[in-house]
PDB file of C-alpha atoms in Angstrom:
ATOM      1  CA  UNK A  30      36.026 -75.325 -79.141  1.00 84.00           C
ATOM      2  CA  UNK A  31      39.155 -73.234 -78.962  1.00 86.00           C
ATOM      3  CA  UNK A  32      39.403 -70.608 -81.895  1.00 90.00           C
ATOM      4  CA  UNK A  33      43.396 -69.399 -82.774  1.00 88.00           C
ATOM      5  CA  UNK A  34      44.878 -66.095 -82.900  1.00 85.00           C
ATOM      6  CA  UNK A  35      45.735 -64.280 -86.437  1.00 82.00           C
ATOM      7  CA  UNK A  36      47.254 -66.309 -88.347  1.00 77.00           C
ATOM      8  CA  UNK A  37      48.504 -68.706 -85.307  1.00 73.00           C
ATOM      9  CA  UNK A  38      47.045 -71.485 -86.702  1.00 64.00           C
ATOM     10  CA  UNK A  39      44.811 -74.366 -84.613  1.00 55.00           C
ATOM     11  CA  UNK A  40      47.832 -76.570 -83.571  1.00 57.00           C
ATOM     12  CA  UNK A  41      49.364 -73.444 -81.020  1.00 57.00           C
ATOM     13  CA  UNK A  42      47.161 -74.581 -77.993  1.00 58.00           C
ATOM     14  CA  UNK A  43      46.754 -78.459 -77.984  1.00 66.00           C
ATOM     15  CA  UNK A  44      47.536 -78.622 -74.500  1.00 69.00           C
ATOM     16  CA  UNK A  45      43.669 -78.756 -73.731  1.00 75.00           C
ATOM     17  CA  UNK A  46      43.444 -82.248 -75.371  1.00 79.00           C
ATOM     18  CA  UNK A  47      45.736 -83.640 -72.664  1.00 82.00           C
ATOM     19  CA  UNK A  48      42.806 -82.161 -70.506  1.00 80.00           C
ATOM     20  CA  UNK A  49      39.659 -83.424 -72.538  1.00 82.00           C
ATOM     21  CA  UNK A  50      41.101 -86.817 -73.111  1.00 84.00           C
ATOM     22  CA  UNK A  51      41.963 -87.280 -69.324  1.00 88.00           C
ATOM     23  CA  UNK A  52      38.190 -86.228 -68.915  1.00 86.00           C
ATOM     24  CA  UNK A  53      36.551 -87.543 -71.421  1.00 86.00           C
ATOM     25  CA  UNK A  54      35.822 -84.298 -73.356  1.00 86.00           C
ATOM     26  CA  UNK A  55      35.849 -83.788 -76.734  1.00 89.00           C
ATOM     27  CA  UNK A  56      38.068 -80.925 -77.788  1.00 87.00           C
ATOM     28  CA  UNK A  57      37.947 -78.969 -81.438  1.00 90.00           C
ATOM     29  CA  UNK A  58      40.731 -76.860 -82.663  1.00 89.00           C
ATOM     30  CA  UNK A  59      38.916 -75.463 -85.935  1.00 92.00           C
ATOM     31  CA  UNK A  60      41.232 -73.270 -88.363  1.00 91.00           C
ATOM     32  CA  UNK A  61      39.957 -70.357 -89.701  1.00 90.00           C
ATOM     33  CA  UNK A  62      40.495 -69.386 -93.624  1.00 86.00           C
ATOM     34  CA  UNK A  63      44.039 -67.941 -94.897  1.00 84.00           C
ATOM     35  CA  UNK A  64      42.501 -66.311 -97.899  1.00 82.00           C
ATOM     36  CA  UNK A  65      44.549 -62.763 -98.124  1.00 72.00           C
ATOM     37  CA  UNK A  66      45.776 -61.056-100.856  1.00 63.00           C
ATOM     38  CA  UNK A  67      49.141 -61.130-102.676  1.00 62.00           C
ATOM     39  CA  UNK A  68      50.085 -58.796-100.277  1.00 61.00           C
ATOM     40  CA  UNK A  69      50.971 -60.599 -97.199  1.00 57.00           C
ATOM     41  CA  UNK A  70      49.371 -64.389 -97.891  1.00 63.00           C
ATOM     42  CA  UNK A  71      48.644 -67.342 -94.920  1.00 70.00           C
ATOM     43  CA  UNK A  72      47.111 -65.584 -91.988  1.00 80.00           C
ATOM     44  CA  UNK A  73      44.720 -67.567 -90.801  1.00 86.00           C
ATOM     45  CA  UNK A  74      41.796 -65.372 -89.447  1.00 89.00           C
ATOM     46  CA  UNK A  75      38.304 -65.226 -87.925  1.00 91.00           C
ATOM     47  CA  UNK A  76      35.553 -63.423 -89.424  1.00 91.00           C
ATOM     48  CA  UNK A  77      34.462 -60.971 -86.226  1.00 88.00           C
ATOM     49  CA  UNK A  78      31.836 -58.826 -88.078  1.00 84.00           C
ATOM     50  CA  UNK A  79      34.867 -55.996 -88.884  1.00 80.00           C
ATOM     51  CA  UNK A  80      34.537 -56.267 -92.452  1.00 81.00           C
ATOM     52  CA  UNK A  81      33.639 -52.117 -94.176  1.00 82.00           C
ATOM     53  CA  UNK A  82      34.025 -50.475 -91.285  1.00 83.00           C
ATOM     54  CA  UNK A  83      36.327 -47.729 -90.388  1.00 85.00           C
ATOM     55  CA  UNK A  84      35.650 -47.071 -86.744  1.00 87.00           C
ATOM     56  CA  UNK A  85      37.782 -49.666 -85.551  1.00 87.00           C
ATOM     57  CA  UNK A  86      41.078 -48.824 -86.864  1.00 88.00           C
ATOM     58  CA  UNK A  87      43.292 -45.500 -87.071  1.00 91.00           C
ATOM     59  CA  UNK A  88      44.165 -43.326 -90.092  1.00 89.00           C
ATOM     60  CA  UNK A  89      47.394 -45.007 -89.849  1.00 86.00           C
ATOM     61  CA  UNK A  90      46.226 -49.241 -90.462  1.00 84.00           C
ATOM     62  CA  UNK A  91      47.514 -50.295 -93.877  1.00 76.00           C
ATOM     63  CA  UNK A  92      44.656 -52.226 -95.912  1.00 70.00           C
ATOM     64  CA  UNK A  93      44.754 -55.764 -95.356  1.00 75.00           C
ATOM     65  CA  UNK A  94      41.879 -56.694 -97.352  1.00 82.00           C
ATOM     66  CA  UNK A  95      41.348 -60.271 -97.540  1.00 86.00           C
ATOM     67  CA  UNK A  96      40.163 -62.314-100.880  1.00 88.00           C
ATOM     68  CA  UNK A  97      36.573 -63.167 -99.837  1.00 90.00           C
ATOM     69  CA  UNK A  98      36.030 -59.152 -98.540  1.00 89.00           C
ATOM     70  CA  UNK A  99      37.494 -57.946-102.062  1.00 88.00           C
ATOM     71  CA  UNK A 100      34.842 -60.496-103.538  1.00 91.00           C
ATOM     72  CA  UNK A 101      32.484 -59.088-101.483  1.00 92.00           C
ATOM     73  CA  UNK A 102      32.988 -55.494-102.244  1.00 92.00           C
ATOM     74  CA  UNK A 103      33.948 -54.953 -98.262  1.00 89.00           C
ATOM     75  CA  UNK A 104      37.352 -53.660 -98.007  1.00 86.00           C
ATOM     76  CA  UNK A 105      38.200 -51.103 -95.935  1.00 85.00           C
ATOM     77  CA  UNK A 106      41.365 -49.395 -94.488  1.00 83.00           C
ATOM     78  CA  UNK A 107      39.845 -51.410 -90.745  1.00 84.00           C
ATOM     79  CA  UNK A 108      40.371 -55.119 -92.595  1.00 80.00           C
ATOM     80  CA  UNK A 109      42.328 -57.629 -91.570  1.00 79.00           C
ATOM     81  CA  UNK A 110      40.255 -60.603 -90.878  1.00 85.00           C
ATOM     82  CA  UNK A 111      38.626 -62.745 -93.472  1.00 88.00           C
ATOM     83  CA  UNK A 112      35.091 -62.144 -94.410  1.00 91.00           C
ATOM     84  CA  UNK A 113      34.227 -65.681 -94.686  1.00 93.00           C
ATOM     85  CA  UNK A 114      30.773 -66.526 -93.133  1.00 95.00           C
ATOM     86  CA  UNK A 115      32.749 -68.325 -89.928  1.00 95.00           C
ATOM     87  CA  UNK A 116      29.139 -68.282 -88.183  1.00 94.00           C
ATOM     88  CA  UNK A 117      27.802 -70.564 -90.714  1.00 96.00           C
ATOM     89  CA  UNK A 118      31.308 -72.649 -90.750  1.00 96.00           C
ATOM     90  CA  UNK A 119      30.610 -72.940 -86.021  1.00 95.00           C
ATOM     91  CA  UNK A 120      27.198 -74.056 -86.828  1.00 94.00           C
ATOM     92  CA  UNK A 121      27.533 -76.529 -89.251  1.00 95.00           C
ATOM     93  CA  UNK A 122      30.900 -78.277 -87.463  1.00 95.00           C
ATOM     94  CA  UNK A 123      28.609 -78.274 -84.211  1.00 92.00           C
ATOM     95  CA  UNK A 124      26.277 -79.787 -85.780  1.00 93.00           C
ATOM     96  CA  UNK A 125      28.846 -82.442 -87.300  1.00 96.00           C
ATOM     97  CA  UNK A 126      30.260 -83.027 -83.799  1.00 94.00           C
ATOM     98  CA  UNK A 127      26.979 -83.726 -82.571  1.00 92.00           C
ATOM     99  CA  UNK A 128      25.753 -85.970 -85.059  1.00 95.00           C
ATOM    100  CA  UNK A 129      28.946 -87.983 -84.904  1.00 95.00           C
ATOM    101  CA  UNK A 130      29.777 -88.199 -81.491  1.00 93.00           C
ATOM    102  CA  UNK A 131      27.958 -89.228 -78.070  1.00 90.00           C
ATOM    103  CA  UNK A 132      27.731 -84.608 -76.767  1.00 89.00           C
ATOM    104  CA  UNK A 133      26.112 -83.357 -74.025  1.00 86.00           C
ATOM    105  CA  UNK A 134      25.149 -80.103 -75.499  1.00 81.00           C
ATOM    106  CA  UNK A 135      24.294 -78.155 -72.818  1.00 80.00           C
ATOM    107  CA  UNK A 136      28.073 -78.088 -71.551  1.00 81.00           C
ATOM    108  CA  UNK A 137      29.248 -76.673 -75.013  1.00 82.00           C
ATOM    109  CA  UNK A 138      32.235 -74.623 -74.007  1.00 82.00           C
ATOM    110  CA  UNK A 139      34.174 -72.119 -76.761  1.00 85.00           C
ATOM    111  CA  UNK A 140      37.163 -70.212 -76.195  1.00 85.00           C
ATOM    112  CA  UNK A 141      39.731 -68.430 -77.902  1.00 87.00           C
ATOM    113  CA  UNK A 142      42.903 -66.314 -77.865  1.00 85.00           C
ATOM    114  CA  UNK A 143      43.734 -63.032 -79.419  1.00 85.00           C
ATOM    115  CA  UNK A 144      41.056 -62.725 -83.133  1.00 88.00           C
ATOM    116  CA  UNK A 145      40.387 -65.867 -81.578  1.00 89.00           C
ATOM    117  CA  UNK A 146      39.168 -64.298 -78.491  1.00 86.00           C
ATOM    118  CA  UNK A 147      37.622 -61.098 -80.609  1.00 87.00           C
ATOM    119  CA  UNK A 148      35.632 -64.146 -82.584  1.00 89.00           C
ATOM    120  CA  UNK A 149      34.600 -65.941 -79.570  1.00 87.00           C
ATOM    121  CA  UNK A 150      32.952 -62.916 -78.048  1.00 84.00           C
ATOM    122  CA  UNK A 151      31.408 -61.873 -81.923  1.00 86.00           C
ATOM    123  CA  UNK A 152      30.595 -65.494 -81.832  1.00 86.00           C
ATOM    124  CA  UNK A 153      28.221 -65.470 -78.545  1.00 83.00           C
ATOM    125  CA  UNK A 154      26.928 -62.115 -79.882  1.00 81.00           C
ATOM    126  CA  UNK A 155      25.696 -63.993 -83.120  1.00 85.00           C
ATOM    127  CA  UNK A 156      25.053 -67.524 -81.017  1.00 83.00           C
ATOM    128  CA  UNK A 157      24.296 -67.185 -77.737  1.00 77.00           C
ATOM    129  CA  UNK A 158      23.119 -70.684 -77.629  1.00 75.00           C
ATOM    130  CA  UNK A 159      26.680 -71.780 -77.466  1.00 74.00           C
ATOM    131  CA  UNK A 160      27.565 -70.649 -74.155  1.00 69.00           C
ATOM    132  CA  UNK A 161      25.317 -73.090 -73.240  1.00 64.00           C
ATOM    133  CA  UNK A 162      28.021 -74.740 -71.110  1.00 63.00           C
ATOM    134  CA  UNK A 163      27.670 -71.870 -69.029  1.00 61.00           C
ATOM    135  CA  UNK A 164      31.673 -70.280 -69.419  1.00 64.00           C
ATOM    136  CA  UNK A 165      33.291 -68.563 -72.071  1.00 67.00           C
ATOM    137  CA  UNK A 166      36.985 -68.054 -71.642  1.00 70.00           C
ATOM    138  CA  UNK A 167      38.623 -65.013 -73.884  1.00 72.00           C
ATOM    139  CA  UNK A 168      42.163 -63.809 -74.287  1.00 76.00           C
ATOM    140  CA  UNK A 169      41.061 -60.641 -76.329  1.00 77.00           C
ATOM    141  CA  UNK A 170      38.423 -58.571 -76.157  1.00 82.00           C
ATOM    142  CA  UNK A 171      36.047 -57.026 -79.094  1.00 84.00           C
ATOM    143  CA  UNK A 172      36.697 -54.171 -80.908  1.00 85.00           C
ATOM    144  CA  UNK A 173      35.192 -50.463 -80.105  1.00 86.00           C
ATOM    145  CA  UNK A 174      31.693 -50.692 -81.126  1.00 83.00           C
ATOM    146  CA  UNK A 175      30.862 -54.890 -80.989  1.00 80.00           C
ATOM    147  CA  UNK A 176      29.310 -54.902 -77.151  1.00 79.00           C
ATOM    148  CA  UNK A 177      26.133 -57.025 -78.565  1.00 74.00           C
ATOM    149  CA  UNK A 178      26.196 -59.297 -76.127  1.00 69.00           C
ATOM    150  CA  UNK A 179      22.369 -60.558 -76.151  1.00 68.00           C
ATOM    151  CA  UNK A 180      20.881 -62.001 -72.815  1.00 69.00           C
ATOM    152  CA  UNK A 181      21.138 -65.500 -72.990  1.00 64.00           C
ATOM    153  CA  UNK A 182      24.815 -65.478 -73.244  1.00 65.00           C
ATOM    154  CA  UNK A 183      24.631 -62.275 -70.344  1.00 63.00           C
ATOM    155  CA  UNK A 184      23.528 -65.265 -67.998  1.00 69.00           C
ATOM    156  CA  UNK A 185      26.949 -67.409 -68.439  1.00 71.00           C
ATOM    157  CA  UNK A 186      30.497 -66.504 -66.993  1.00 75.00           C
ATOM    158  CA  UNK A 187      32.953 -64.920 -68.910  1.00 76.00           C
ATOM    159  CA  UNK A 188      36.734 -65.653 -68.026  1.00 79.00           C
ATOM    160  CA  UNK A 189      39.057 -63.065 -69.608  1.00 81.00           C
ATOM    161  CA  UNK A 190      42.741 -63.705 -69.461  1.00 81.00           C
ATOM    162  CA  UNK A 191      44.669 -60.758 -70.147  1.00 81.00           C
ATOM    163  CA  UNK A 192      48.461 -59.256 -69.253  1.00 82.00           C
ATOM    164  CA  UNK A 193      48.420 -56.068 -67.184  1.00 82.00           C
ATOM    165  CA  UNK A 194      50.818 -54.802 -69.590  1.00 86.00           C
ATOM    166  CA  UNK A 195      49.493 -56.058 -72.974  1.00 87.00           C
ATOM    167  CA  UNK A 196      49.622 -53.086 -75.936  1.00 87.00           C
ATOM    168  CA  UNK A 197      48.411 -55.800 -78.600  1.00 85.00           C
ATOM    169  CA  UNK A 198      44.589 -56.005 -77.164  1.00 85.00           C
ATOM    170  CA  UNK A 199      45.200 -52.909 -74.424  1.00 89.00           C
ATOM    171  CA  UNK A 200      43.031 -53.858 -71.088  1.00 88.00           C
ATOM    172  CA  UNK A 201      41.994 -50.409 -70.707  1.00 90.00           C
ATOM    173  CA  UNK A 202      40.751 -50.414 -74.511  1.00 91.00           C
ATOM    174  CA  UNK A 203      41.280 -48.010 -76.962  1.00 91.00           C
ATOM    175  CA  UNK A 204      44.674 -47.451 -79.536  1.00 93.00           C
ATOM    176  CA  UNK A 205      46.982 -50.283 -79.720  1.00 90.00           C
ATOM    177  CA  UNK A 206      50.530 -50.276 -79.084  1.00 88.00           C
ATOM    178  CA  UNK A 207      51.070 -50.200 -82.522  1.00 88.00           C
ATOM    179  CA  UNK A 208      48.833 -47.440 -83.315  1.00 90.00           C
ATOM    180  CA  UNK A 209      46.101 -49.525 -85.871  1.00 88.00           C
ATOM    181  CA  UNK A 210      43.794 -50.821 -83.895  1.00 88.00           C
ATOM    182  CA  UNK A 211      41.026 -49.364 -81.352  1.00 91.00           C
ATOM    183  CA  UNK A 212      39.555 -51.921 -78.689  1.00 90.00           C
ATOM    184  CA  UNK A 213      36.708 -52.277 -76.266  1.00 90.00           C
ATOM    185  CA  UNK A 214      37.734 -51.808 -72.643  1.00 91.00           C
ATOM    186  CA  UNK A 215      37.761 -55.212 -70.688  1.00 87.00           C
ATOM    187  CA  UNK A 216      35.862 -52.463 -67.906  1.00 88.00           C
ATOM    188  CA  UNK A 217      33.208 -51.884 -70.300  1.00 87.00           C
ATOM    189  CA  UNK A 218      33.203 -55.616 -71.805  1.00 83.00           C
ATOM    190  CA  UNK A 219      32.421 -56.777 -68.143  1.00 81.00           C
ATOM    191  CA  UNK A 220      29.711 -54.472 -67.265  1.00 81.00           C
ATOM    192  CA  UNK A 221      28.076 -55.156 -70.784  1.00 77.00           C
ATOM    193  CA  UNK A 222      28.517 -58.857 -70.557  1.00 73.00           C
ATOM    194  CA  UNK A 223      26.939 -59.152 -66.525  1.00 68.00           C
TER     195      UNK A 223
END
């Protein structure tokens, strides 16, 4: 399962279906929900638990407030992801797969890149069942305050991909380059995670 970037969109990284037909894996590109306001419409986003908070943002982040937050009375100046119940959406298109396909589900593998990668760590906070596969592979850590990573998924490996110089999802954590957002450190996301 790879999980897209803000509003990327699930046809950006394909190039693992090469892999996973060449080895007979089955690969899943799900697309998370595009349901913001008038404001800026179509950004496809993951649901990463962010929703009413203002801890992860600065004074400066515009409200972004998605349709299904507003309907849920959990807008904030820290929105920008939908606040569609995605954990409910991964569990019922596992099950899905499973039913409809010939899995092996103890090498369940999910990935993701960017508030793909935020979801995929929120996700094995939530589900630590599906690193069952024994990897999770992240381009984007969580932000300040979403270390939950429970036991079970403390026991897999964690493969973080990440450019030195990267002021979108900062290494060292904190402010973004553009002054909105505040991030975990990937220091402190290891030491949590093992």
């Amino acid at each position: 399962y790879w999980f897209h970037g803000w509003s990327s969109g699930s046809g950006q990284t394909n190039e693992f279906v090469t892999v996973g037909q060449a080895n007979d894996v089955i690969t899943v590109y799900p697309l998370g929900m595009a349901d913001e306001t008038e404001k800026s419409p179509g950004r496809n986003s993951w649901n990463v638990g962010d929703a009413n908070r203002t801890n992860t943002c600065t004074r400066t982040t515009g409200d972004v407030c998605y349709t299904s937050c507003r309907n849920l009375n959990m807008c904030s100046r820290c929105n920008c992801f939908t606040c569609v119940d995605d954990i409910a959406f991964v569990r019922t298109l596992i099950a899905r797969i499973n039913e409809g396909y010939c899995t092996d589900e103890s090498r369940l593998y999910v990935g993701g890149a960017s508030n793909g990668g935020m979801f995929t760590y929120y996700l094995a906070g939530q589900i630590p069942e599906l690193v069952t596969g024994g990897y999770l592979l992240m381009c984007g850590q969580p932000m300040v305050g979403w270390l939950n990573t429970p036991a079970l998924a403390a026991e897999s490996y964690m493969i973080s991909l990440h450019g030195r110089s990267d002021d979108v999802l900062p290494p060292a954590g904190g402010v973004d380059g553009d002054d909105m957002w505040v991030y975990e450190s990937l220091n402190n996301t290891f030491y949590v995670w093992g």
